[in-house]
Amino acid sequence: MARIVMKFGGTSVADVDRIRAAAQKVKQEWEAGHEVAVVVSAMAGVTNQLVGYVESIAPLYDAREYDVVVASGEQVTSGLMALALQQAGVPARSWQGWQLPIMTDDTHAKARINNIECAEVRRRMADTREVAVVPGFQGLSPVNARVTTLGRGGSDTSAVALAAALEADRCDIYTDVDGVYTTDPRIVSKAKKVSRISYEEMLELASVGAKVLQTRSVEMAMKHKVRVQVLSSFDAAVGSDLPGTLVVDEDEILEQALVSGIAYSRDEAKVTLLGVPDRPGVAASIFGPLTRAAINVDMIVQNISEDGSVTDMTFTVSKTDLARAVKVLEEAKGTLGYERLVQDTNVVKVSVVGVGMRSHAGVAQSMFQTLADKGINILVISTSEIKVSVLIAAEYAELAVRALHTTYGLDAA
Ligand code: ADP
Ligand code: ASP
Ligand code: MG
C-alpha cells in the first residue's frame, strides 16, 4: 500500500465528463488500497479567462486582488471533484488553500510555499480512507491572511509540496501528454518520450519553458526527494502501472544523452535601455528597482561602449512583467540617466539542455551553426553549465526547435 498524490491539470478536468473520468482514476488507486490525496487545476481556459478580466479592468493590476480573482478557478474544480468522488462511492472532502492552510510568503501572483499543515487530512486518510481534494495554485499569505497564488502552472508545485508534506510515496502528475518528451510533442511530431529524466535536466527544461512541469515543482521534488511521474489522464492505465516519465536522480539514469531536450518560451519580452551612462554600479542601479518590484530578469547583455561614456543594456523579462518593468524603469529614468527605452515582445527563447554538456564542448557551436543554416538571426545568448539559450524572432520558433531536434539526433525513427 502506498500514499499517493494525484494531480490533474486543466485539460484533465476540462468539463464535467473529464472530472468524472479523473475521479475514476482516483477510485482505481483508492480501491487498490492506496491512501490518496488529489490536487486539481482550474478547468481548461478558466484561469486565462480570469486573468483576462483582471487585465481588462486594470492593466497594471494590484497583485493581491489578482490573486483573489484567479484563485477561484481551482476552488470550483475542487468542489466538483469531491462531489464526483462521492458519487463514485469514494469518501472525499475538499480543503481550500486557506483552510489547510498552505502557508506561502507574501509575493502575490508568484508566491512560494513555506509550509503545509496536513495533520487532519493525514489522520482522515489513515482512519477513514477519506480522499482529500486540494485546489492547486492557491496559498495563504501571513500578511492579513490574504489568498495568494503560485504563478502560472503552479498546481504542479502544490501537488509536489503536498506530497512532501504528506511524506507520500509518489506524486503523479496527470496531464494531456503521456510523459516528458525530448521537446514539446505538439510542435515536433518526431519528439520522443523519455521514460526517465533527471531532476537537474527537468529543472532546466522547465525553467526555459517546457511547461509540462512548473519549475518550482521540480525544485521542490529535488529538495524533498519526491518521486514525481508525468502521466496522461487520457490513457486507460493509472500511475501504479508506471506508464509515464519518472523524474529521478541523475545516477538512476544509465545512459546520458549529450542533449536531452529542447524547449522554447514565448513568454519573453526584450527591453533595451539605450545610452546608459557607463560607470561602475550602473547594472546594480538598473536591476535593483526591478528586483524590489519582484520582477525576474533573465538574459542580460551589456554592450561595450565605443568611447566609454555610454552603453546599451538589453535584457529579457516575462511578458506578464513587462508593463510593470517599463513603469519601474521610467520612474527611475532620472537617476539612471538613460536616453531611450525600447521594448520588443515579438521574441522567443529557444534552449537546448543536457547534462552531457558538462563534459562535451561544441553544443553551443552546433546550435549557432544550425540556426545560421536556417537564416535565423540570434538576438541574445545565455548559457549555464547544462544549457544554451538564444533569443530569436518569434516567427522562427518552430523552425528553430525542429532543426535543433534533428541536429542533436533526437528525432524519433
Ligand atoms: P496541465 O494543464 O495538465 O498542467 P500544461 O499545459 O501545463 O498541462 O502542460 C502540458 C503541456 O506541456 C503539453 O500539452 C505540451 O504541449 C507541453 N510541453 C512542452 N514541452 C514539453 C515536453 N518536453 N514534454 C511534454 N510536454 C511538453
Ligand atoms: N490554473 C493555473 C494556471 O492555469 C494553475 C495550473 O493550472 O497549474 O496557471
Ligand atoms: Mg501545467
mmCIF file of N, CA and C in Angstrom, residues 267-321:
data_model
loop_
_atom_site.group_PDB
_atom_site.id
_atom_site.type_symbol
_atom_site.label_atom_id
_atom_site.label_comp_id
_atom_site.label_asym_id
_atom_site.label_seq_id
_atom_site.Cartn_x
_atom_site.Cartn_y
_atom_site.Cartn_z
ATOM 1 N N ASP A 267 6.983 33.377 -23.595
ATOM 2 C CA ASP A 267 6.666 34.343 -22.537
ATOM 3 C C ASP A 267 7.845 35.292 -22.281
ATOM 4 N N GLU A 268 8.426 35.799 -23.351
ATOM 5 C CA GLU A 268 9.628 36.627 -23.205
ATOM 6 C C GLU A 268 9.367 38.012 -23.772
ATOM 7 N N ALA A 269 9.953 39.001 -23.142
ATOM 8 C CA ALA A 269 9.926 40.357 -23.699
ATOM 9 C C ALA A 269 11.336 40.921 -23.557
ATOM 10 N N LYS A 270 11.767 41.606 -24.609
ATOM 11 C CA LYS A 270 13.135 42.158 -24.609
ATOM 12 C C LYS A 270 13.043 43.655 -24.342
ATOM 13 N N VAL A 271 13.865 44.110 -23.419
ATOM 14 C CA VAL A 271 13.909 45.540 -23.098
ATOM 15 C C VAL A 271 15.329 46.024 -23.358
ATOM 16 N N THR A 272 15.472 47.132 -24.068
ATOM 17 C CA THR A 272 16.807 47.714 -24.262
ATOM 18 C C THR A 272 16.806 49.137 -23.735
ATOM 19 N N LEU A 273 17.774 49.422 -22.906
ATOM 20 C CA LEU A 273 17.977 50.803 -22.464
ATOM 21 C C LEU A 273 19.140 51.349 -23.283
ATOM 22 N N LEU A 274 18.859 52.358 -24.084
ATOM 23 C CA LEU A 274 19.886 52.941 -24.956
ATOM 24 C C LEU A 274 20.513 54.150 -24.266
ATOM 25 N N GLY A 275 21.812 54.274 -24.463
ATOM 26 C CA GLY A 275 22.500 55.452 -23.936
ATOM 27 C C GLY A 275 22.527 55.524 -22.420
ATOM 28 N N VAL A 276 22.924 54.392 -21.801
ATOM 29 C CA VAL A 276 23.052 54.375 -20.339
ATOM 30 C C VAL A 276 24.463 54.858 -19.981
ATOM 31 N N PRO A 277 24.619 55.793 -19.056
ATOM 32 C CA PRO A 277 25.967 56.233 -18.667
ATOM 33 C C PRO A 277 26.793 55.035 -18.203
ATOM 34 N N ASP A 278 27.992 54.859 -18.768
ATOM 35 C CA ASP A 278 28.812 53.680 -18.497
ATOM 36 C C ASP A 278 29.735 53.936 -17.313
ATOM 37 N N ARG A 279 29.252 53.612 -16.116
ATOM 38 C CA ARG A 279 30.082 53.836 -14.923
ATOM 39 C C ARG A 279 29.860 52.663 -13.958
ATOM 40 N N PRO A 280 30.775 52.447 -13.018
ATOM 41 C CA PRO A 280 30.603 51.336 -12.082
ATOM 42 C C PRO A 280 29.261 51.475 -11.353
ATOM 43 N N GLY A 281 28.593 50.350 -11.174
ATOM 44 C CA GLY A 281 27.334 50.379 -10.424
ATOM 45 C C GLY A 281 26.107 50.573 -11.287
ATOM 46 N N VAL A 282 26.307 50.725 -12.619
ATOM 47 C CA VAL A 282 25.146 51.011 -13.458
ATOM 48 C C VAL A 282 24.196 49.810 -13.519
ATOM 49 N N ALA A 283 24.764 48.591 -13.611
ATOM 50 C CA ALA A 283 23.891 47.404 -13.667
ATOM 51 C C ALA A 283 23.104 47.293 -12.365
ATOM 52 N N ALA A 284 23.762 47.491 -11.249
ATOM 53 C CA ALA A 284 23.081 47.398 -9.954
ATOM 54 C C ALA A 284 21.946 48.418 -9.869
ATOM 55 N N SER A 285 22.181 49.609 -10.424
ATOM 56 C CA SER A 285 21.133 50.629 -10.293
ATOM 57 C C SER A 285 19.952 50.357 -11.217
ATOM 58 N N ILE A 286 20.188 49.604 -12.306
ATOM 59 C CA ILE A 286 19.063 49.242 -13.191
ATOM 60 C C ILE A 286 18.284 48.072 -12.599
ATOM 61 N N PHE A 287 19.018 47.031 -12.176
ATOM 62 C CA PHE A 287 18.324 45.811 -11.770
ATOM 63 C C PHE A 287 17.814 45.858 -10.326
ATOM 64 N N GLY A 288 18.361 46.747 -9.527
ATOM 65 C CA GLY A 288 17.891 46.885 -8.134
ATOM 66 C C GLY A 288 16.396 47.169 -8.049
ATOM 67 N N PRO A 289 15.923 48.231 -8.719
ATOM 68 C CA PRO A 289 14.484 48.537 -8.639
ATOM 69 C C PRO A 289 13.601 47.415 -9.205
ATOM 70 N N LEU A 290 14.107 46.696 -10.225
ATOM 71 C CA LEU A 290 13.317 45.591 -10.795
ATOM 72 C C LEU A 290 13.197 44.467 -9.761
ATOM 73 N N THR A 291 14.300 44.167 -9.103
ATOM 74 C CA THR A 291 14.275 43.116 -8.081
ATOM 75 C C THR A 291 13.314 43.493 -6.961
ATOM 76 N N ARG A 292 13.369 44.754 -6.550
ATOM 77 C CA ARG A 292 12.477 45.179 -5.453
ATOM 78 C C ARG A 292 11.017 45.085 -5.863
ATOM 79 N N ALA A 293 10.746 45.185 -7.177
ATOM 80 C CA ALA A 293 9.358 45.049 -7.652
ATOM 81 C C ALA A 293 9.024 43.590 -7.962
ATOM 82 N N ALA A 294 9.891 42.643 -7.521
ATOM 83 C CA ALA A 294 9.707 41.198 -7.730
ATOM 84 C C ALA A 294 9.620 40.830 -9.210
ATOM 85 N N ILE A 295 10.404 41.560 -10.038
ATOM 86 C CA ILE A 295 10.443 41.240 -11.469
ATOM 87 C C ILE A 295 11.751 40.492 -11.756
ATOM 88 N N ASN A 296 11.607 39.278 -12.285
ATOM 89 C CA ASN A 296 12.811 38.493 -12.589
ATOM 90 C C ASN A 296 13.375 38.889 -13.927
ATOM 91 N N VAL A 297 14.672 39.134 -13.960
ATOM 92 C CA VAL A 297 15.349 39.416 -15.218
ATOM 93 C C VAL A 297 16.079 38.150 -15.621
ATOM 94 N N ASP A 298 15.994 37.815 -16.903
ATOM 95 C CA ASP A 298 16.575 36.545 -17.337
ATOM 96 C C ASP A 298 17.879 36.779 -18.100
ATOM 97 N N MET A 299 17.803 36.921 -19.425
ATOM 98 C CA MET A 299 19.037 37.077 -20.206
ATOM 99 C C MET A 299 19.494 38.540 -20.129
ATOM 100 N N ILE A 300 20.789 38.749 -20.070
ATOM 101 C CA ILE A 300 21.293 40.133 -19.997
ATOM 102 C C ILE A 300 22.493 40.292 -20.932
ATOM 103 N N VAL A 301 22.527 41.367 -21.701
ATOM 104 C CA VAL A 301 23.742 41.729 -22.443
ATOM 105 C C VAL A 301 24.008 43.212 -22.234
ATOM 106 N N GLN A 302 25.262 43.507 -21.939
ATOM 107 C CA GLN A 302 25.651 44.915 -21.890
ATOM 108 C C GLN A 302 26.670 45.122 -23.004
ATOM 109 N N ASN A 303 26.358 46.030 -23.890
ATOM 110 C CA ASN A 303 27.293 46.286 -24.992
ATOM 111 C C ASN A 303 28.490 47.086 -24.488
ATOM 112 N N ILE A 304 29.619 46.871 -25.149
ATOM 113 C CA ILE A 304 30.801 47.675 -24.832
ATOM 114 C C ILE A 304 30.609 49.016 -25.539
ATOM 115 N N SER A 305 30.796 50.083 -24.806
ATOM 116 C CA SER A 305 30.600 51.372 -25.471
ATOM 117 C C SER A 305 31.855 51.774 -26.234
ATOM 118 N N GLU A 306 31.640 52.478 -27.327
ATOM 119 C CA GLU A 306 32.795 52.819 -28.169
ATOM 120 C C GLU A 306 33.726 53.825 -27.509
ATOM 121 N N ASP A 307 33.155 54.845 -26.924
ATOM 122 C CA ASP A 307 34.022 55.862 -26.325
ATOM 123 C C ASP A 307 34.057 55.776 -24.802
ATOM 124 N N GLY A 308 33.417 54.734 -24.243
ATOM 125 C CA GLY A 308 33.482 54.556 -22.798
ATOM 126 C C GLY A 308 32.547 55.455 -22.010
ATOM 127 N N SER A 309 31.711 56.242 -22.670
ATOM 128 C CA SER A 309 30.858 57.141 -21.889
ATOM 129 C C SER A 309 29.428 56.608 -21.722
ATOM 130 N N VAL A 310 28.877 56.071 -22.803
ATOM 131 C CA VAL A 310 27.531 55.487 -22.674
ATOM 132 C C VAL A 310 27.513 54.074 -23.243
ATOM 133 N N THR A 311 26.553 53.275 -22.769
ATOM 134 C CA THR A 311 26.434 51.894 -23.227
ATOM 135 C C THR A 311 24.949 51.572 -23.434
ATOM 136 N N ASP A 312 24.666 50.411 -24.059
ATOM 137 C CA ASP A 312 23.288 49.941 -24.178
ATOM 138 C C ASP A 312 23.156 48.678 -23.327
ATOM 139 N N MET A 313 22.036 48.534 -22.669
ATOM 140 C CA MET A 313 21.792 47.358 -21.819
ATOM 141 C C MET A 313 20.533 46.677 -22.332
ATOM 142 N N THR A 314 20.654 45.398 -22.710
ATOM 143 C CA THR A 314 19.489 44.636 -23.172
ATOM 144 C C THR A 314 19.224 43.500 -22.201
ATOM 145 N N PHE A 315 17.980 43.263 -21.873
ATOM 146 C CA PHE A 315 17.656 42.127 -21.004
ATOM 147 C C PHE A 315 16.234 41.656 -21.298
ATOM 148 N N THR A 316 15.914 40.477 -20.785
ATOM 149 C CA THR A 316 14.561 39.961 -21.006
ATOM 150 C C THR A 316 13.835 39.791 -19.671
ATOM 151 N N VAL A 317 12.532 40.015 -19.729
ATOM 152 C CA VAL A 317 11.653 39.749 -18.572
ATOM 153 C C VAL A 317 10.461 38.949 -19.110
ATOM 154 N N SER A 318 9.683 38.400 -18.198
ATOM 155 C CA SER A 318 8.496 37.679 -18.633
ATOM 156 C C SER A 318 7.480 38.689 -19.196
ATOM 157 N N LYS A 319 6.733 38.247 -20.228
ATOM 158 C CA LYS A 319 5.760 39.171 -20.853
ATOM 159 C C LYS A 319 4.796 39.742 -19.817
ATOM 160 N N THR A 320 4.428 38.901 -18.853
ATOM 161 C CA THR A 320 3.462 39.368 -17.857
ATOM 162 C C THR A 320 4.051 40.463 -16.958
ATOM 163 N N ASP A 321 5.369 40.531 -16.882
ATOM 164 C CA ASP A 321 6.002 41.558 -16.044
ATOM 165 C C ASP A 321 6.385 42.801 -16.837
#
